[in-house]
Amino acid sequence: MKATIEPSTRSSEGANPAAPTPGEAVSQPMNVSSNQSTGGKPSGNKPVARKRSRSGNEWFGKTYTMICVSVLIITIFSIVYFVASKGLATFFVNGVSLKEFLTGVKWAPDGEPQTFGALPFITGSFMTSILAACISAPLAFCAAIFMTELMPKFGKTVMQPVIELLAGIPSVVYGFVGLSVIVPFLRSVFPGQGLGIAAGAIVLSIMILPTITTIATDAMSNLPRGLKEGSYALGATRWQTISRSILPAVLPAMLTGVVLGIARAFGEALAVQMVIGNAPHIPNSLFESASTLTSVITLSMGNTIMGTVQNNVLWSLALMLLTMTFVFIFIVRVLERRSLR
Amino acid sequence: MRLSNKQVDRIATGVFYFFAFLIIVILGGLIGYILYRGIGHISFDFLTSPPQTFKVGGGIGPQLFNSLFLLVLTMLITVPIGIGAGIYMAEYSRPGKFTDFIRLVVEVLSSFPSIVVGLFGLLVFVNYFDLKFSLLAGALALTVFNLPLMVRITEQGIRGVPREQKEAGLALGLTRWKTITKVMLPVALPTILTGTILAAGRVFGEAAALLFTAGMSSPRLDFTDWNPFSPVSPLNPLRPAETLAVHIWKINSEGIAPDAAQIAAGASTVLIITVLLFNLGSRWLGRYMYRKLTASK
């Protein structure tokens, strides 16, 4: 009996004042008489008109939500279409060779023989984001273990909000802090200006920490209880349990998180641009000025004229970012499918 | 010497504690550092006066206003579309190829780099629609960036509504749309609202998508002119507008005012405080509404 009372009171509380009727409807078996005296509205006096407005109402809802969904679909197709048409123009209209673009190491859009070798940016992007993931993944694993195994209560009340806050801090603020704390620190410890891939990777590793941590934590709290308890019952210590049964079980999810983190780091523009130094060549060390795909787009887009080859080649870089997004999503999907099986 | 299992366990536990606290220290240090650097620079004058290019004493008044106004514009466009699409995903969609496809669209859209979204905005909104560098172009670009999040939030909220409530509405002879808007949406409101505020915080700090859509300059504004069609009016949605986040980026990379570093710190502090307020506000509101709507303590 109690089971029927609870949803009824809840629903009438919850839907009030917009819809008092559902609550009454649910509580009907409880008190039929009172319901008849208070709840019954006169209804059904104009069946034809009501029917039309009913179907009209339903039609409106369906159409409206369909339009909203089609906005999403149109948006994504037009993004791909516009960026691709601009980015491919470099190769088909301006005649830059794709091989030179992907493997050339010299970037001189205004040089006398113009050269458009984007390899320095491609390597810069991959190095910063993969390095960031290498720093971030172990930290995220520790944080997730801490939140699920060691101190769940503290984890939920302090750790979780901290992680969420880290996710909410704007990227320009990360860039500002990187520029005024991390770069001077690297400059004083290592040779060089401090600007470079190392600084970019450190800033990015903090930015992607929430992504990986959240996914790892979710995976750990969804593990079947028997897994852990079985291990403890066999006399394993906590570390043995973590390293031999929890870690292998959450590894696919961890990997998904890492790929998502890399994807986010790969597309991050301003925070990286502020600390990487923006020199258009492949650096000899991690502490030397370098560039990424995003940083060169950010810097040069405003200084080139639409339609020129110097501008089109930036769109080719953007097309590359776009393609990499699809690649990352594909990897994530494959990983998810494998972990489902 | 070989360590016993117990000792290894103790060391590992120590390592876990160390890294967990390291993360908390990093966040604490991050926020503490920004507040320490910037809080002394914040004054009423700083928050209201326009920036200076060469002289000391520039403020962030127009930028702050631009950020807030852009947020409102973006939300006005995002919320109706996002909620509509979210409702479709939660209620109208049938499992099948098409729904899977939309899900993929939402996922892809949410993982596009924001700089690419900005470039798309530059090409389509700024050039083809001829909106120039304007608040409206910026708001549209941010909508693209924000929409997938809004769809997910709405879908989650609607799916969280107890089945009995939906069925009770349908059993009373309400249409599906009436049931959704009058019964389910009010119940889902706390989830949707808290999610929306979090999304708003994200919009407030976004800069990369705005560089080439809302522009990097702010015209002289006349804060006594509230006619939205006048070019110097702050309310004109077709004027270029540099937001606070863009301003921070700009003075960090090309600022030439002698107190650029302090201004960057002050502006970062304002940005962080606002984002924190959004975050705490959504938490508080979520808890408050949950208590109010479910009558639980």
XYZ file of C-alpha atoms in Angstrom:
638
model
C 0.000 0.000 0.000
C 2.786 2.345 0.921
C 4.260 1.974 -2.506
C 1.183 3.514 -4.084
C 1.027 6.423 -1.653
C 4.564 7.552 -2.148
C 4.606 8.145 -5.884
C 1.245 9.826 -5.698
C 2.268 12.402 -3.118
C 5.536 12.937 -4.888
C 3.993 13.442 -8.241
C 1.403 15.896 -7.032
C 4.160 17.826 -5.270
C 6.457 17.634 -8.221
C 4.129 18.596 -10.984
C 2.382 21.346 -9.057
C 1.186 23.868 -10.100
C 1.423 23.057 -13.759
C -0.264 19.709 -13.602
C -2.166 18.773 -10.491
C -4.092 16.076 -12.326
C -1.557 13.258 -12.552
C -1.227 13.066 -8.799
C -4.934 12.677 -8.400
C -5.032 10.105 -11.111
C -2.475 7.953 -9.374
C -4.158 8.242 -6.011
C -7.493 7.264 -7.409
C -7.583 3.732 -6.022
C -6.922 5.179 -2.548
C -9.866 7.506 -2.190
C -12.374 7.177 -4.934
C -15.094 9.205 -3.291
C -13.060 12.344 -2.601
C -11.620 12.233 -6.041
C -15.053 12.226 -7.593
C -16.205 15.148 -5.546
C -13.147 17.370 -6.025
C -11.045 16.267 -8.929
C -13.405 15.660 -11.815
C -13.402 18.502 -14.301
C -16.248 18.632 -16.766
C -14.749 17.312 -19.905
C -15.589 16.228 -23.406
C -18.240 18.774 -24.217
C -16.997 19.500 -27.738
C -15.605 16.266 -29.069
C -14.922 17.389 -32.638
C -13.167 20.633 -31.827
C -11.178 18.904 -29.124
C -10.071 16.227 -31.459
C -8.774 18.713 -33.961
C -6.912 20.755 -31.368
C -5.517 17.530 -29.962
C -4.019 16.454 -33.218
C -2.914 20.018 -33.957
C -1.219 20.177 -30.601
C 0.541 16.902 -31.166
C 1.497 17.954 -34.687
C 2.988 21.172 -33.346
C 5.110 19.312 -30.820
C 6.391 16.802 -33.317
C 7.193 19.438 -35.932
C 8.860 21.759 -33.459
C 11.167 19.103 -32.038
C 11.917 17.798 -35.528
C 12.941 21.304 -36.616
C 15.253 21.573 -33.616
C 16.884 18.271 -34.493
C 17.267 19.263 -38.122
C 19.066 22.443 -36.999
C 21.677 20.167 -35.423
C 22.013 18.062 -38.542
C 22.184 21.048 -40.897
C 24.807 22.666 -38.658
C 27.122 19.698 -38.683
C 26.862 19.177 -42.422
C 27.460 22.824 -43.184
C 30.493 22.918 -40.875
C 32.028 19.961 -42.650
C 31.059 21.283 -46.080
C 32.331 24.832 -45.610
C 35.576 23.951 -43.875
C 36.275 21.179 -46.379
C 35.537 23.308 -49.432
C 37.871 26.022 -48.167
C 40.516 23.614 -46.971
C 40.595 21.552 -50.143
C 40.871 24.674 -52.292
C 44.526 24.864 -51.276
C 45.209 21.669 -53.150
C 42.748 21.894 -56.039
C 42.712 25.640 -56.755
C 46.090 26.856 -55.536
C 47.867 23.674 -56.533
C 49.824 23.103 -53.335
C 50.901 19.478 -53.253
C 49.348 17.409 -50.489
C 52.590 15.546 -49.969
C 54.519 18.742 -49.403
C 51.801 19.981 -47.036
C 51.867 16.842 -44.901
C 55.603 16.150 -44.904
C 57.299 19.494 -45.551
C 59.123 21.015 -42.603
C 59.419 24.563 -43.896
C 56.511 26.933 -43.354
C 57.009 30.156 -45.294
C 53.689 31.374 -46.694
C 55.211 34.771 -47.555
C 58.627 33.486 -48.597
C 59.959 33.865 -52.125
C 59.336 30.346 -53.162
C 56.230 29.932 -50.994
C 56.446 26.743 -48.983
C 53.629 25.250 -46.964
C 55.088 22.440 -44.916
C 52.708 21.797 -42.038
C 54.663 18.991 -40.413
C 55.996 21.214 -37.583
C 52.429 22.049 -36.538
C 51.233 18.477 -36.866
C 54.062 17.160 -34.712
C 53.583 20.055 -32.276
C 49.904 19.227 -31.846
C 50.479 15.515 -31.401
C 53.402 15.947 -29.037
C 51.677 18.408 -26.733
C 48.448 16.460 -26.529
C 49.999 13.011 -26.120
C 52.471 14.299 -23.546
C 49.590 15.967 -21.714
C 47.711 12.675 -21.637
C 50.818 10.883 -20.328
C 50.978 13.310 -17.403
C 47.261 13.356 -16.835
C 46.306 9.678 -17.074
C 48.203 8.425 -13.986
C 46.972 11.404 -11.979
C 43.419 10.718 -13.079
C 43.741 7.041 -12.191
C 44.975 7.938 -8.708
C 42.179 10.452 -8.245
C 39.567 7.943 -9.374
C 40.919 5.215 -7.048
C 40.984 7.729 -4.228
C 37.362 8.677 -4.839
C 36.005 5.167 -5.193
C 38.244 3.008 -2.982
C 40.064 5.029 -0.362
C 37.823 7.833 0.795
C 34.462 7.735 -0.973
C 32.867 10.273 1.350
C 35.652 12.838 1.145
C 35.864 12.097 -2.556
C 32.244 12.912 -3.114
C 32.157 16.060 -1.014
C 35.563 17.584 -1.833
C 37.279 15.812 -4.689
C 34.312 15.704 -7.063
C 33.546 19.440 -6.817
C 37.268 20.201 -7.190
C 37.421 18.185 -10.411
C 34.264 19.839 -11.711
C 35.680 23.264 -10.935
C 38.850 22.428 -12.841
C 36.650 21.605 -15.821
C 34.864 24.939 -15.526
C 37.899 27.230 -15.510
C 38.142 29.068 -18.853
C 41.055 28.194 -21.100
C 42.390 31.747 -21.268
C 42.809 31.675 -17.501
C 44.819 28.467 -17.813
C 46.893 30.198 -20.442
C 47.418 33.215 -18.231
C 48.516 31.105 -15.281
C 50.735 29.036 -17.546
C 52.354 32.173 -18.865
C 52.925 33.721 -15.465
C 53.787 30.629 -13.369
C 54.764 27.594 -15.432
C 56.803 29.357 -18.095
C 59.000 31.326 -15.637
C 59.450 28.142 -13.598
C 60.579 26.134 -16.631
C 62.828 29.002 -17.670
C 64.609 28.973 -14.340
C 65.044 25.192 -14.199
C 65.754 24.227 -17.818
C 67.740 25.970 -20.537
C 65.723 28.087 -22.960
C 62.887 30.573 -22.769
C 60.488 28.299 -20.933
C 57.985 28.615 -23.766
C 57.516 25.374 -25.647
C 55.963 21.953 -25.825
C 56.643 21.148 -22.172
C 54.793 24.247 -20.974
C 51.910 23.520 -23.340
C 51.693 19.910 -22.222
C 51.632 20.839 -18.528
C 48.846 23.375 -19.037
C 46.879 20.908 -21.156
C 47.363 18.079 -18.687
C 45.526 20.072 -16.028
C 42.809 20.986 -18.499
C 42.095 17.394 -19.529
C 42.402 15.936 -16.031
C 38.635 16.265 -15.360
C 37.718 14.453 -18.588
C 39.818 11.385 -17.812
C 39.036 11.381 -14.085
C 35.272 11.507 -14.595
C 35.296 8.580 -17.022
C 37.643 6.525 -14.828
C 35.532 7.187 -11.728
C 32.338 6.192 -13.515
C 33.926 2.979 -14.730
C 35.196 2.105 -11.259
C 31.918 2.714 -9.498
C 30.125 0.588 -12.092
C 32.326 -2.454 -11.512
C 30.483 -5.478 -10.148
C 30.895 -5.724 -6.384
C 31.901 -9.365 -6.540
C 35.091 -8.542 -8.397
C 36.584 -6.540 -5.567
C 35.144 -8.623 -2.776
C 36.358 -11.823 -4.364
C 39.860 -10.429 -4.436
C 39.729 -9.316 -0.799
C 38.253 -12.662 0.216
C 41.280 -14.389 -1.274
C 43.417 -12.377 1.118
C 44.725 -9.827 -1.344
C 45.859 -6.467 -0.053
C 44.223 -3.304 -1.334
C 47.092 -2.625 -3.718
C 46.924 -6.155 -5.087
C 43.189 -5.777 -5.593
C 43.645 -2.434 -7.332
C 46.488 -3.481 -9.567
C 45.337 -6.982 -10.447
C 41.571 -6.841 -10.631
C 40.401 -3.226 -10.755
C 42.993 -1.844 -13.163
C 42.519 -4.528 -15.854
C 38.755 -4.187 -15.559
C 38.710 -0.417 -16.029
C 41.507 -0.263 -18.576
C 39.230 -0.019 -21.658
C 37.291 2.825 -20.036
C 40.534 4.512 -19.002
C 41.687 4.282 -22.596
C 38.454 5.869 -23.802
C 39.003 8.685 -21.330
C 42.570 9.163 -22.495
C 41.511 9.363 -26.134
C 38.808 11.888 -25.277
C 41.389 13.861 -23.307
C 43.807 13.841 -26.229
C 40.988 14.951 -28.506
C 40.251 17.873 -26.236
C 43.916 18.809 -25.937
C 44.353 18.543 -29.688
C 41.649 21.107 -30.352
C 42.511 23.518 -27.557
C 43.670 26.802 -29.035
C 44.298 29.800 -26.831
C 45.812 28.276 -23.705
C 48.369 26.454 -25.842
C 49.016 29.390 -28.117
C 49.887 31.563 -25.125
C 52.603 29.261 -23.757
C 54.057 27.441 -26.750
C 56.139 30.241 -28.242
C 54.774 30.031 -31.812
C 57.964 29.340 -33.746
C 57.097 27.570 -37.017
C 59.646 24.737 -36.911
C 60.128 21.384 -35.252
C 61.876 22.061 -31.939
C 65.004 20.201 -30.836
C 63.881 19.968 -27.226
C 60.689 20.175 -25.215
C 61.728 23.556 -23.880
C 62.131 25.243 -27.222
C 59.550 27.415 -28.914
C 57.182 25.457 -31.185
C 53.736 25.660 -32.781
C 50.541 23.636 -33.021
C 47.802 23.510 -35.650
C 45.524 25.595 -33.467
C 48.123 28.173 -32.515
C 49.083 28.973 -36.083
C 45.425 29.292 -37.105
C 44.748 31.610 -34.181
C 47.704 33.820 -34.976
C 47.546 34.017 -38.757
C 43.840 33.978 -39.565
C 43.417 37.653 -38.788
C 46.439 38.697 -40.845
C 45.601 37.013 -44.141
C 43.048 37.940 -46.775
C 40.160 35.598 -47.586
C 40.657 33.729 -50.828
C 44.443 33.963 -50.992
C 46.591 30.882 -50.774
C 48.009 32.075 -47.444
C 44.467 32.066 -46.066
C 43.315 28.852 -47.720
C 46.198 26.927 -46.269
C 44.985 27.856 -42.778
C 41.639 26.344 -43.665
C 43.484 23.191 -44.667
C 44.926 23.115 -41.159
C 41.402 23.556 -39.782
C 40.216 20.712 -41.999
C 42.933 18.617 -40.454
C 41.674 19.418 -36.966
C 38.207 18.456 -38.111
C 39.402 15.181 -39.574
C 41.268 14.356 -36.393
C 38.068 14.959 -34.414
C 36.356 12.299 -36.513
C 39.307 9.953 -36.079
C 39.232 10.368 -32.292
C 35.495 9.752 -32.164
C 35.928 6.672 -34.299
C 38.601 5.336 -31.918
C 36.359 6.014 -28.935
C 33.475 4.174 -30.581
C 35.665 1.170 -31.363
C 36.938 1.098 -27.773
C 33.419 1.334 -26.391
C 32.187 -1.470 -28.597
C 35.059 -3.676 -27.500
C 34.481 -2.995 -23.825
C 30.779 -3.845 -24.228
C 31.620 -7.306 -25.453
C 65.534 -6.469 0.235
C 62.100 -7.567 -0.832
C 59.153 -5.634 0.490
C 56.290 -7.573 1.976
C 52.851 -7.264 0.432
C 51.704 -5.180 3.358
C 54.515 -2.704 2.893
C 53.839 -2.407 -0.816
C 50.201 -1.831 -0.035
C 51.073 0.925 2.416
C 53.366 2.639 -0.077
C 50.735 2.446 -2.820
C 48.105 3.909 -0.524
C 50.477 6.732 0.294
C 51.015 7.400 -3.393
C 47.276 7.537 -4.023
C 46.771 9.960 -1.149
C 49.659 12.072 -2.382
C 48.308 12.459 -5.904
C 44.743 13.057 -4.782
C 45.875 15.856 -2.519
C 48.209 17.138 -5.209
C 45.174 17.691 -7.445
C 43.382 19.572 -4.703
C 46.515 21.631 -4.095
C 46.790 22.404 -7.811
C 43.245 23.713 -7.935
C 43.655 25.576 -4.671
C 46.926 27.036 -5.885
C 45.439 27.966 -9.228
C 42.476 29.822 -7.797
C 44.485 31.219 -4.898
C 47.165 32.511 -7.230
C 44.705 34.251 -9.539
C 42.814 35.812 -6.647
C 46.076 36.866 -4.991
C 47.368 38.469 -8.153
C 44.145 40.095 -9.229
C 41.954 40.917 -6.266
C 43.931 44.015 -5.347
C 43.369 45.402 -8.796
C 39.600 45.102 -8.727
C 37.736 48.251 -7.925
C 34.497 49.808 -8.983
C 36.470 51.967 -11.379
C 38.211 48.941 -12.913
C 34.903 47.191 -13.479
C 33.219 50.128 -15.150
C 35.805 52.176 -17.048
C 36.854 51.486 -20.645
C 40.280 49.992 -21.429
C 43.303 52.145 -22.322
C 45.729 51.216 -25.066
C 48.847 53.055 -23.957
C 48.115 54.529 -20.540
C 47.880 53.060 -17.055
C 44.463 52.686 -15.487
C 42.369 51.003 -18.147
C 39.307 49.073 -17.032
C 37.177 46.260 -18.349
C 33.712 47.868 -18.265
C 32.625 47.318 -21.898
C 34.152 43.832 -21.987
C 32.258 42.756 -18.883
C 29.022 44.106 -20.321
C 29.720 42.415 -23.678
C 30.308 39.063 -22.001
C 27.046 39.230 -20.097
C 25.043 40.488 -23.064
C 26.522 37.824 -25.322
C 25.645 35.192 -22.731
C 22.019 36.336 -22.717
C 21.840 36.395 -26.525
C 23.393 32.945 -26.799
C 21.036 31.473 -24.241
C 18.017 33.027 -25.972
C 18.944 31.113 -29.118
C 20.322 27.937 -27.538
C 17.685 27.121 -24.936
C 14.593 26.778 -27.185
C 16.434 24.758 -29.831
C 18.348 22.662 -27.319
C 15.266 21.804 -25.278
C 13.307 20.963 -28.420
C 15.978 18.621 -29.717
C 16.446 17.116 -26.247
C 12.718 16.390 -26.018
C 12.859 14.732 -29.401
C 15.732 12.524 -28.306
C 14.041 11.542 -25.055
C 10.434 11.129 -26.188
C 9.831 11.057 -29.914
C 12.840 9.200 -31.242
C 12.502 5.490 -31.888
C 15.514 3.243 -31.568
C 16.964 2.803 -35.013
C 19.475 4.038 -37.519
C 18.199 7.621 -37.563
C 18.365 8.026 -33.787
C 21.841 6.530 -33.701
C 22.785 9.004 -36.379
C 21.511 11.996 -34.382
C 23.345 10.711 -31.346
C 26.528 10.617 -33.407
C 25.824 14.153 -34.637
C 25.498 15.416 -31.071
C 28.683 13.645 -30.053
C 30.672 14.968 -32.997
C 29.299 18.470 -32.596
C 30.283 18.553 -28.941
C 33.831 17.475 -29.671
C 34.575 19.912 -32.479
C 37.440 22.177 -31.444
C 36.058 25.579 -30.552
C 38.490 27.293 -32.898
C 36.970 25.350 -35.811
C 33.509 26.433 -34.739
C 34.836 29.991 -34.686
C 36.208 29.652 -38.202
C 32.889 28.258 -39.400
C 31.222 31.279 -37.824
C 33.661 33.562 -39.616
C 32.858 31.997 -42.955
C 29.101 31.637 -42.627
C 27.773 34.160 -40.139
C 30.325 36.930 -40.592
C 30.889 36.687 -44.348
C 27.969 34.894 -46.043
C 25.219 36.266 -43.822
C 27.123 39.550 -43.816
C 26.738 40.091 -40.094
C 30.310 41.466 -39.920
C 32.138 41.016 -36.618
C 29.139 41.303 -34.346
C 27.542 40.128 -31.138
C 24.946 38.245 -33.159
C 27.583 36.332 -35.143
C 29.336 35.537 -31.865
C 26.104 34.359 -30.272
C 25.372 32.080 -33.233
C 28.863 30.577 -33.084
C 28.493 29.996 -29.355
C 25.121 28.380 -30.020
C 26.787 25.814 -32.260
C 29.281 25.188 -29.498
C 26.686 25.001 -26.747
C 23.794 23.212 -28.420
C 24.999 19.608 -27.995
C 25.456 20.175 -24.271
C 21.953 21.599 -23.968
C 20.485 18.641 -25.874
C 22.183 16.174 -23.562
C 21.089 18.013 -20.448
C 17.462 18.126 -21.577
C 17.420 14.497 -22.640
C 18.861 13.461 -19.295
C 16.340 15.568 -17.400
C 13.345 14.266 -19.329
C 14.494 10.663 -19.055
C 14.818 11.120 -15.311
C 11.094 11.808 -14.907
C 9.366 8.863 -13.175
C 7.436 6.679 -15.557
C 4.234 6.856 -13.497
C 3.963 10.587 -13.995
C 4.233 10.355 -17.730
C 1.760 7.501 -17.888
C -0.672 9.281 -15.604
C -0.639 12.245 -17.955
C -1.213 10.050 -20.977
C -3.902 8.069 -19.179
C -5.830 11.265 -18.570
C -6.089 11.676 -22.299
C -3.498 14.414 -22.620
C -1.613 14.432 -25.881
C 2.012 13.436 -25.796
C 3.132 17.021 -26.345
C 0.855 18.284 -23.526
C 2.168 15.562 -21.239
C 5.726 16.575 -22.063
C 5.291 20.296 -21.643
C 2.878 20.354 -18.709
C 3.924 17.286 -16.707
C 7.397 16.129 -17.596
C 9.146 19.406 -18.296
C 8.279 20.925 -14.893
C 9.554 17.804 -13.157
C 12.731 17.825 -15.217
C 13.255 21.536 -14.660
C 15.803 21.309 -11.812
C 18.109 19.088 -13.863
C 17.726 21.236 -16.946
C 18.222 24.470 -15.036
C 21.382 23.396 -13.233
C 22.810 22.049 -16.470
C 21.967 25.275 -18.251
C 23.753 27.369 -15.664
C 26.854 25.196 -15.981
C 26.666 25.591 -19.747
C 26.367 29.327 -19.253
C 29.596 29.300 -17.257
C 31.300 27.594 -20.162
C 29.975 30.186 -22.597
C 31.159 32.975 -20.344
C 34.756 31.772 -20.473
C 34.873 30.826 -24.139
C 37.247 32.843 -26.287
C 38.560 30.829 -29.239
C 35.190 30.671 -30.988
C 34.747 34.415 -30.542
C 38.037 35.761 -31.879
C 36.805 35.718 -35.465
C 33.057 36.108 -34.894
C 32.386 38.704 -32.209
C 35.683 40.365 -32.995
C 38.592 41.637 -30.973
C 37.587 45.255 -30.727
C 34.928 47.161 -28.917
C 33.637 50.447 -30.321
C 33.112 53.387 -28.034
C 29.893 52.689 -26.192
C 27.438 55.225 -24.937
C 25.800 53.712 -21.882
C 23.038 56.304 -21.909
C 21.835 55.285 -25.374
C 19.569 52.276 -25.033
C 18.175 52.307 -28.552
C 19.210 48.899 -29.945
C 19.530 50.280 -33.493
C 22.000 53.017 -32.682
C 25.622 52.032 -33.520
C 27.004 53.278 -30.203
C 24.281 51.671 -28.097
C 25.473 48.820 -25.873
C 22.327 46.885 -26.802
C 22.966 46.880 -30.550
C 23.474 43.207 -31.458
C 25.188 44.070 -34.738
C 28.183 45.864 -33.259
C 31.568 44.214 -32.769
C 32.186 43.218 -29.182
C 35.273 42.014 -27.403
C 34.385 39.830 -24.442
C 36.259 39.521 -21.175
C 37.908 36.198 -22.100
C 39.028 37.535 -25.469
C 40.342 40.662 -23.750
C 42.476 38.573 -21.398
C 43.928 36.703 -24.344
C 44.591 39.890 -26.257
C 46.394 41.784 -23.521
C 48.452 38.707 -22.725
C 49.630 38.285 -26.281
C 49.795 41.830 -27.573
C 49.017 44.184 -24.686
C 51.193 47.284 -24.690
C 49.676 49.187 -21.769
C 52.262 49.446 -18.967
C 49.929 47.727 -16.498
C 48.866 44.938 -18.912
C 49.881 42.186 -16.499
C 47.795 43.614 -13.684
C 44.821 44.119 -15.968
C 45.117 40.514 -17.159
C 45.239 39.352 -13.540
C 42.292 41.520 -12.558
C 40.229 40.406 -15.528
C 41.101 36.745 -14.877
C 39.963 37.190 -11.295
C 36.640 38.599 -12.434
C 36.254 35.719 -14.882
C 37.104 33.091 -12.264
C 34.788 34.607 -9.691
C 31.942 34.670 -12.196
C 32.521 31.070 -13.211
C 32.679 30.050 -9.550
C 29.410 31.860 -8.932
C 27.795 30.025 -11.844
C 29.087 26.738 -10.501
C 28.030 27.298 -6.905
C 24.762 28.867 -8.054
C 23.815 25.819 -10.075
C 24.674 23.517 -7.179
C 22.658 25.555 -4.744
C 19.718 25.939 -7.078
C 19.717 22.240 -7.892
C 19.632 21.307 -4.230
C 17.040 23.954 -3.413
C 14.702 22.922 -6.213
C 15.146 19.247 -5.455
C 14.097 19.862 -1.872
C 11.222 22.076 -2.911
C 9.880 19.668 -5.513
C 10.337 16.379 -3.715
C 9.515 17.559 -0.198
C 12.572 15.772 1.165
C 14.895 17.264 3.725
